[in-house]
PDB file of C-alpha atoms in Angstrom:
ATOM      1  CA  UNK A   1      -6.443   2.372  17.886  1.00 69.00           C
ATOM      2  CA  UNK A   2      -4.809   0.257  15.183  1.00 76.00           C
ATOM      3  CA  UNK A   3      -1.068   0.053  14.546  1.00 77.00           C
ATOM      4  CA  UNK A   4       0.146  -1.313  11.238  1.00 83.00           C
ATOM      5  CA  UNK A   5       3.116  -1.888   9.027  1.00 84.00           C
ATOM      6  CA  UNK A   6       3.761  -3.208   5.533  1.00 90.00           C
ATOM      7  CA  UNK A   7       6.896  -4.954   4.232  1.00 90.00           C
ATOM      8  CA  UNK A   8       7.886  -6.695   0.993  1.00 91.00           C
ATOM      9  CA  UNK A   9       8.549 -10.424   1.234  1.00 92.00           C
ATOM     10  CA  UNK A  10      10.053 -12.942  -1.150  1.00 90.00           C
ATOM     11  CA  UNK A  11       7.512 -14.469  -3.515  1.00 89.00           C
ATOM     12  CA  UNK A  12       8.823 -17.895  -2.568  1.00 88.00           C
ATOM     13  CA  UNK A  13       7.685 -17.596   1.067  1.00 91.00           C
ATOM     14  CA  UNK A  14       4.242 -16.144   0.345  1.00 91.00           C
ATOM     15  CA  UNK A  15       2.428 -19.514   0.537  1.00 92.00           C
ATOM     16  CA  UNK A  16       4.195 -20.440   3.783  1.00 92.00           C
ATOM     17  CA  UNK A  17       3.312 -17.065   5.335  1.00 94.00           C
ATOM     18  CA  UNK A  18      -0.352 -17.577   4.435  1.00 94.00           C
ATOM     19  CA  UNK A  19      -0.357 -20.935   6.219  1.00 94.00           C
ATOM     20  CA  UNK A  20       1.257 -19.386   9.296  1.00 95.00           C
ATOM     21  CA  UNK A  21      -1.281 -16.533   9.249  1.00 96.00           C
ATOM     22  CA  UNK A  22      -4.150 -18.989   9.135  1.00 96.00           C
ATOM     23  CA  UNK A  23      -2.742 -20.883  12.106  1.00 95.00           C
ATOM     24  CA  UNK A  24      -2.018 -17.744  14.128  1.00 93.00           C
ATOM     25  CA  UNK A  25      -5.460 -16.183  13.658  1.00 94.00           C
ATOM     26  CA  UNK A  26      -7.368 -19.487  13.595  1.00 93.00           C
ATOM     27  CA  UNK A  27      -9.420 -18.186  10.665  1.00 95.00           C
ATOM     28  CA  UNK A  28      -9.878 -18.892   6.989  1.00 94.00           C
ATOM     29  CA  UNK A  29      -8.557 -16.292   4.590  1.00 95.00           C
ATOM     30  CA  UNK A  30     -10.830 -13.945   2.676  1.00 97.00           C
ATOM     31  CA  UNK A  31     -10.063 -12.291  -0.633  1.00 97.00           C
ATOM     32  CA  UNK A  32      -8.062  -9.068  -0.290  1.00 97.00           C
ATOM     33  CA  UNK A  33      -6.612  -6.610  -2.775  1.00 97.00           C
ATOM     34  CA  UNK A  34      -4.887  -3.257  -3.131  1.00 97.00           C
ATOM     35  CA  UNK A  35      -5.467  -1.386  -6.398  1.00 97.00           C
ATOM     36  CA  UNK A  36      -3.130   1.340  -7.632  1.00 97.00           C
ATOM     37  CA  UNK A  37      -4.164   4.018 -10.142  1.00 95.00           C
ATOM     38  CA  UNK A  38      -1.279   6.158 -11.366  1.00 94.00           C
ATOM     39  CA  UNK A  39      -2.107   9.649 -12.660  1.00 91.00           C
ATOM     40  CA  UNK A  40       0.135  12.321 -14.144  1.00 87.00           C
ATOM     41  CA  UNK A  41      -0.661  15.985 -14.468  1.00 82.00           C
ATOM     42  CA  UNK A  42      -0.843  17.409 -17.980  1.00 69.00           C
ATOM     43  CA  UNK A  43      -1.328  20.840 -19.505  1.00 57.00           C
ATOM     44  CA  UNK A  44      -2.126  21.804 -23.074  1.00 52.00           C
ATOM     45  CA  UNK A  45      -0.223  24.242 -25.211  1.00 43.00           C
ATOM     46  CA  UNK A  46      -2.047  24.745 -28.502  1.00 38.00           C
ATOM     47  CA  UNK A  47      -2.786  21.366 -30.037  1.00 37.00           C
ATOM     48  CA  UNK A  48       0.082  19.618 -28.234  1.00 40.00           C
ATOM     49  CA  UNK A  49      -0.296  18.017 -24.856  1.00 43.00           C
ATOM     50  CA  UNK A  50       2.641  18.151 -22.482  1.00 39.00           C
ATOM     51  CA  UNK A  51       3.043  15.330 -19.988  1.00 44.00           C
ATOM     52  CA  UNK A  52       4.673  15.947 -16.643  1.00 42.00           C
ATOM     53  CA  UNK A  53       7.622  13.786 -17.689  1.00 46.00           C
ATOM     54  CA  UNK A  54       8.298  15.828 -20.844  1.00 45.00           C
ATOM     55  CA  UNK A  55      11.459  17.892 -20.426  1.00 42.00           C
ATOM     56  CA  UNK A  56      10.058  20.572 -22.757  1.00 40.00           C
ATOM     57  CA  UNK A  57       6.859  20.979 -20.822  1.00 34.00           C
ATOM     58  CA  UNK A  58       6.101  22.134 -17.287  1.00 35.00           C
ATOM     59  CA  UNK A  59       6.643  19.718 -14.448  1.00 44.00           C
ATOM     60  CA  UNK A  60       3.398  18.404 -13.035  1.00 50.00           C
ATOM     61  CA  UNK A  61       2.386  16.336 -10.053  1.00 79.00           C
ATOM     62  CA  UNK A  62       2.205  12.572 -10.064  1.00 88.00           C
ATOM     63  CA  UNK A  63      -0.638  11.063  -8.054  1.00 91.00           C
ATOM     64  CA  UNK A  64      -1.327   7.504  -6.987  1.00 94.00           C
ATOM     65  CA  UNK A  65      -4.863   6.651  -5.926  1.00 95.00           C
ATOM     66  CA  UNK A  66      -4.834   3.560  -3.706  1.00 96.00           C
ATOM     67  CA  UNK A  67      -7.943   1.502  -3.053  1.00 95.00           C
ATOM     68  CA  UNK A  68      -7.798  -1.137  -0.339  1.00 94.00           C
ATOM     69  CA  UNK A  69     -10.602  -3.664  -0.639  1.00 94.00           C
ATOM     70  CA  UNK A  70     -11.294  -3.715   3.099  1.00 90.00           C
ATOM     71  CA  UNK A  71     -11.151   0.062   3.719  1.00 89.00           C
ATOM     72  CA  UNK A  72     -14.119   2.409   3.621  1.00 88.00           C
ATOM     73  CA  UNK A  73     -11.905   5.239   2.345  1.00 91.00           C
ATOM     74  CA  UNK A  74      -9.422   5.547  -0.509  1.00 94.00           C
ATOM     75  CA  UNK A  75      -6.002   7.188  -0.248  1.00 94.00           C
ATOM     76  CA  UNK A  76      -4.219   9.565  -2.580  1.00 93.00           C
ATOM     77  CA  UNK A  77      -0.438   9.966  -2.494  1.00 92.00           C
ATOM     78  CA  UNK A  78       1.226  12.923  -4.202  1.00 89.00           C
ATOM     79  CA  UNK A  79       4.556  11.519  -5.415  1.00 90.00           C
ATOM     80  CA  UNK A  80       6.055  15.015  -5.563  1.00 84.00           C
ATOM     81  CA  UNK A  81       5.482  15.898  -1.915  1.00 85.00           C
ATOM     82  CA  UNK A  82       4.821  12.337  -0.604  1.00 85.00           C
ATOM     83  CA  UNK A  83       1.752  13.659   1.200  1.00 88.00           C
ATOM     84  CA  UNK A  84      -1.023  11.122   1.767  1.00 91.00           C
ATOM     85  CA  UNK A  85      -4.655  12.189   1.889  1.00 91.00           C
ATOM     86  CA  UNK A  86      -7.634  10.106   2.866  1.00 92.00           C
ATOM     87  CA  UNK A  87     -10.277  10.683   0.208  1.00 93.00           C
ATOM     88  CA  UNK A  88     -13.833   9.556  -0.440  1.00 91.00           C
ATOM     89  CA  UNK A  89     -14.695   6.908  -3.005  1.00 88.00           C
ATOM     90  CA  UNK A  90     -16.034   9.691  -5.223  1.00 89.00           C
ATOM     91  CA  UNK A  91     -12.521  11.112  -5.616  1.00 88.00           C
ATOM     92  CA  UNK A  92     -11.811   8.737  -8.499  1.00 86.00           C
ATOM     93  CA  UNK A  93     -14.808  10.153 -10.370  1.00 86.00           C
ATOM     94  CA  UNK A  94     -13.524  13.672  -9.719  1.00 84.00           C
ATOM     95  CA  UNK A  95     -10.157  12.798 -11.259  1.00 81.00           C
ATOM     96  CA  UNK A  96     -11.882  11.283 -14.286  1.00 79.00           C
ATOM     97  CA  UNK A  97     -13.786  14.512 -14.898  1.00 79.00           C
ATOM     98  CA  UNK A  98     -10.471  16.406 -14.837  1.00 69.00           C
ATOM     99  CA  UNK A  99      -9.224  14.794 -18.053  1.00 63.00           C
ATOM    100  CA  UNK A 100      -7.384  17.930 -19.125  1.00 69.00           C
ATOM    101  CA  UNK A 101      -5.596  18.162 -15.768  1.00 80.00           C
ATOM    102  CA  UNK A 102      -4.851  14.555 -14.799  1.00 83.00           C
ATOM    103  CA  UNK A 103      -4.463  11.497 -16.990  1.00 85.00           C
ATOM    104  CA  UNK A 104      -4.457   7.922 -15.699  1.00 88.00           C
ATOM    105  CA  UNK A 105      -1.334   6.248 -17.107  1.00 89.00           C
ATOM    106  CA  UNK A 106      -1.407   2.779 -15.577  1.00 93.00           C
ATOM    107  CA  UNK A 107      -3.078   0.495 -13.068  1.00 95.00           C
ATOM    108  CA  UNK A 108      -1.691  -2.450 -11.124  1.00 96.00           C
ATOM    109  CA  UNK A 109      -2.627  -4.382  -8.003  1.00 97.00           C
ATOM    110  CA  UNK A 110      -1.845  -6.637  -5.095  1.00 97.00           C
ATOM    111  CA  UNK A 111      -4.059  -9.702  -4.720  1.00 97.00           C
ATOM    112  CA  UNK A 112      -4.062 -12.126  -1.843  1.00 97.00           C
ATOM    113  CA  UNK A 113      -5.770 -13.203   1.365  1.00 97.00           C
ATOM    114  CA  UNK A 114      -6.623 -11.466   4.633  1.00 97.00           C
ATOM    115  CA  UNK A 115      -6.820 -13.288   7.966  1.00 97.00           C
ATOM    116  CA  UNK A 116      -8.756 -11.493  10.702  1.00 95.00           C
ATOM    117  CA  UNK A 117      -8.036 -12.688  14.227  1.00 93.00           C
ATOM    118  CA  UNK A 118      -9.294 -11.501  17.595  1.00 90.00           C
ATOM    119  CA  UNK A 119      -6.649  -8.811  18.097  1.00 88.00           C
ATOM    120  CA  UNK A 120      -4.785  -8.683  14.790  1.00 90.00           C
ATOM    121  CA  UNK A 121      -5.231  -9.010  11.072  1.00 93.00           C
ATOM    122  CA  UNK A 122      -2.672 -10.324   8.610  1.00 96.00           C
ATOM    123  CA  UNK A 123      -2.781  -9.675   4.881  1.00 96.00           C
ATOM    124  CA  UNK A 124      -0.562 -11.496   2.420  1.00 96.00           C
ATOM    125  CA  UNK A 125      -0.475 -11.052  -1.338  1.00 96.00           C
ATOM    126  CA  UNK A 126       1.539 -10.642  -4.529  1.00 97.00           C
ATOM    127  CA  UNK A 127       2.169  -7.342  -6.284  1.00 97.00           C
ATOM    128  CA  UNK A 128       1.902  -7.603 -10.066  1.00 96.00           C
ATOM    129  CA  UNK A 129       2.634  -4.969 -12.691  1.00 94.00           C
ATOM    130  CA  UNK A 130       0.242  -3.752 -15.379  1.00 92.00           C
ATOM    131  CA  UNK A 131       0.967  -6.829 -17.522  1.00 92.00           C
ATOM    132  CA  UNK A 132       0.226  -9.199 -14.645  1.00 92.00           C
ATOM    133  CA  UNK A 133       3.839 -10.145 -14.006  1.00 94.00           C
ATOM    134  CA  UNK A 134       4.284 -10.901 -10.302  1.00 93.00           C
ATOM    135  CA  UNK A 135       7.092  -8.806  -8.825  1.00 94.00           C
ATOM    136  CA  UNK A 136       7.139  -9.274  -5.046  1.00 95.00           C
ATOM    137  CA  UNK A 137       5.182 -10.547  -2.081  1.00 95.00           C
ATOM    138  CA  UNK A 138       3.634  -8.084   0.390  1.00 95.00           C
ATOM    139  CA  UNK A 139       2.812  -8.581   4.065  1.00 94.00           C
ATOM    140  CA  UNK A 140       0.655  -6.228   6.140  1.00 93.00           C
ATOM    141  CA  UNK A 141       0.124  -6.744   9.867  1.00 91.00           C
ATOM    142  CA  UNK A 142      -2.394  -4.789  11.969  1.00 89.00           C
ATOM    143  CA  UNK A 143      -2.708  -4.935  15.754  1.00 86.00           C
ATOM    144  CA  UNK A 144      -5.915  -3.573  17.293  1.00 83.00           C
ATOM    145  CA  UNK A 145      -5.899  -2.997  21.074  1.00 76.00           C
ATOM    146  CA  UNK A 146      -3.185  -0.345  21.183  1.00 74.00           C
ATOM    147  CA  UNK A 147      -3.177   2.907  23.142  1.00 71.00           C
ATOM    148  CA  UNK A 148       0.263   4.116  22.042  1.00 67.00           C
ATOM    149  CA  UNK A 149       1.542   3.403  18.541  1.00 64.00           C
ATOM    150  CA  UNK A 150       5.274   3.136  19.160  1.00 61.00           C
ATOM    151  CA  UNK A 151       4.711   1.043  22.281  1.00 66.00           C
ATOM    152  CA  UNK A 152       3.141  -1.700  20.168  1.00 74.00           C
ATOM    153  CA  UNK A 153       6.158  -2.110  17.891  1.00 72.00           C
ATOM    154  CA  UNK A 154       7.347  -5.074  19.931  1.00 78.00           C
ATOM    155  CA  UNK A 155       4.027  -6.852  19.437  1.00 81.00           C
ATOM    156  CA  UNK A 156       4.217  -6.326  15.695  1.00 80.00           C
ATOM    157  CA  UNK A 157       7.726  -7.776  15.750  1.00 81.00           C
ATOM    158  CA  UNK A 158       6.539 -10.868  17.602  1.00 86.00           C
ATOM    159  CA  UNK A 159       3.765 -11.462  15.065  1.00 88.00           C
ATOM    160  CA  UNK A 160       6.183 -11.015  12.171  1.00 85.00           C
ATOM    161  CA  UNK A 161       8.717 -13.396  13.671  1.00 86.00           C
ATOM    162  CA  UNK A 162       5.980 -16.000  13.976  1.00 91.00           C
ATOM    163  CA  UNK A 163       5.035 -15.555  10.328  1.00 93.00           C
ATOM    164  CA  UNK A 164       8.407 -15.225   8.616  1.00 91.00           C
ATOM    165  CA  UNK A 165      11.404 -17.553   8.400  1.00 88.00           C
ATOM    166  CA  UNK A 166      14.603 -16.190   9.967  1.00 85.00           C
ATOM    167  CA  UNK A 167      16.188 -15.288   6.623  1.00 82.00           C
ATOM    168  CA  UNK A 168      13.159 -13.154   5.661  1.00 82.00           C
ATOM    169  CA  UNK A 169      12.995 -10.985   8.801  1.00 80.00           C
ATOM    170  CA  UNK A 170      15.358  -8.189   7.786  1.00 76.00           C
ATOM    171  CA  UNK A 171      12.539  -5.846   6.739  1.00 73.00           C
ATOM    172  CA  UNK A 172      10.644  -6.047  10.028  1.00 75.00           C
ATOM    173  CA  UNK A 173      10.369  -2.594  11.658  1.00 68.00           C
ATOM    174  CA  UNK A 174      12.042  -2.358  15.055  1.00 65.00           C
ATOM    175  CA  UNK A 175      10.831  -0.589  18.156  1.00 58.00           C
ATOM    176  CA  UNK A 176      10.958   3.147  17.706  1.00 55.00           C
ATOM    177  CA  UNK A 177       9.964   6.335  19.454  1.00 49.00           C
ATOM    178  CA  UNK A 178       8.395   7.610  16.249  1.00 54.00           C
ATOM    179  CA  UNK A 179       4.720   6.952  16.755  1.00 53.00           C
ATOM    180  CA  UNK A 180       3.943   8.100  13.207  1.00 56.00           C
ATOM    181  CA  UNK A 181       5.814   5.075  11.814  1.00 61.00           C
ATOM    182  CA  UNK A 182       2.937   2.706  12.527  1.00 66.00           C
ATOM    183  CA  UNK A 183      -0.037   4.821  11.482  1.00 70.00           C
ATOM    184  CA  UNK A 184      -2.195   4.055   8.476  1.00 72.00           C
ATOM    185  CA  UNK A 185      -0.698   6.844   6.347  1.00 78.00           C
ATOM    186  CA  UNK A 186       2.748   5.297   6.822  1.00 84.00           C
ATOM    187  CA  UNK A 187       1.404   2.000   5.472  1.00 87.00           C
ATOM    188  CA  UNK A 188       0.162   3.788   2.365  1.00 91.00           C
ATOM    189  CA  UNK A 189       3.649   5.275   1.955  1.00 90.00           C
ATOM    190  CA  UNK A 190       5.082   1.775   2.205  1.00 91.00           C
ATOM    191  CA  UNK A 191       2.757   0.470  -0.506  1.00 94.00           C
ATOM    192  CA  UNK A 192       3.948   3.279  -2.765  1.00 94.00           C
ATOM    193  CA  UNK A 193       7.618   2.735  -1.855  1.00 93.00           C
ATOM    194  CA  UNK A 194       7.434  -0.996  -2.597  1.00 94.00           C
ATOM    195  CA  UNK A 195       5.994  -0.250  -6.051  1.00 94.00           C
ATOM    196  CA  UNK A 196       8.789   2.259  -6.671  1.00 93.00           C
ATOM    197  CA  UNK A 197      11.470  -0.196  -5.571  1.00 92.00           C
ATOM    198  CA  UNK A 198      10.152  -2.752  -8.052  1.00 92.00           C
ATOM    199  CA  UNK A 199      10.093  -0.065 -10.774  1.00 92.00           C
ATOM    200  CA  UNK A 200       6.367  -0.349 -11.290  1.00 92.00           C
ATOM    201  CA  UNK A 201       5.939   3.346 -10.470  1.00 88.00           C
TER     202      UNK A 201
END
């Protein structure tokens, strides 16, 4: 079982974190990315198309399709309900064929490096908006040999404290009895939340 978490980090410490990750895992980094595709629901009334953000039209759902370069599956987050679904790679094609139902409004991405050690992986990158303007650094840590999610929170903390300077540790999750907090779906929520906080979504 894998436990994971994702936190935003200052852009200024991103290079230093990458060096620490390389030293901790004793591996060279490989290219890593997270792609966001933002869709809004739309309906048609006569010749006019109503977007979900139009106060005169019906409210529709907002979807974010997230593609992680090192995952076999994609993930879809409904911004209305905050539900996360694991979907096949064909799901993007399905959305494209539903042009009258969902429209893709914007795309943006995180690009960086992944470091895969014996019992953990560390991913560090920069989140940029649709115009390529870098907004924030992102750190994801995964720990592999875990039988109980919440029980591994302390290990994640230790890894983070090794990677981050003291002044950048405020976002590190603490030990918790909520085992859901460290599951993959929670990481997808965090990716979405970080984009919202930086007003990209």
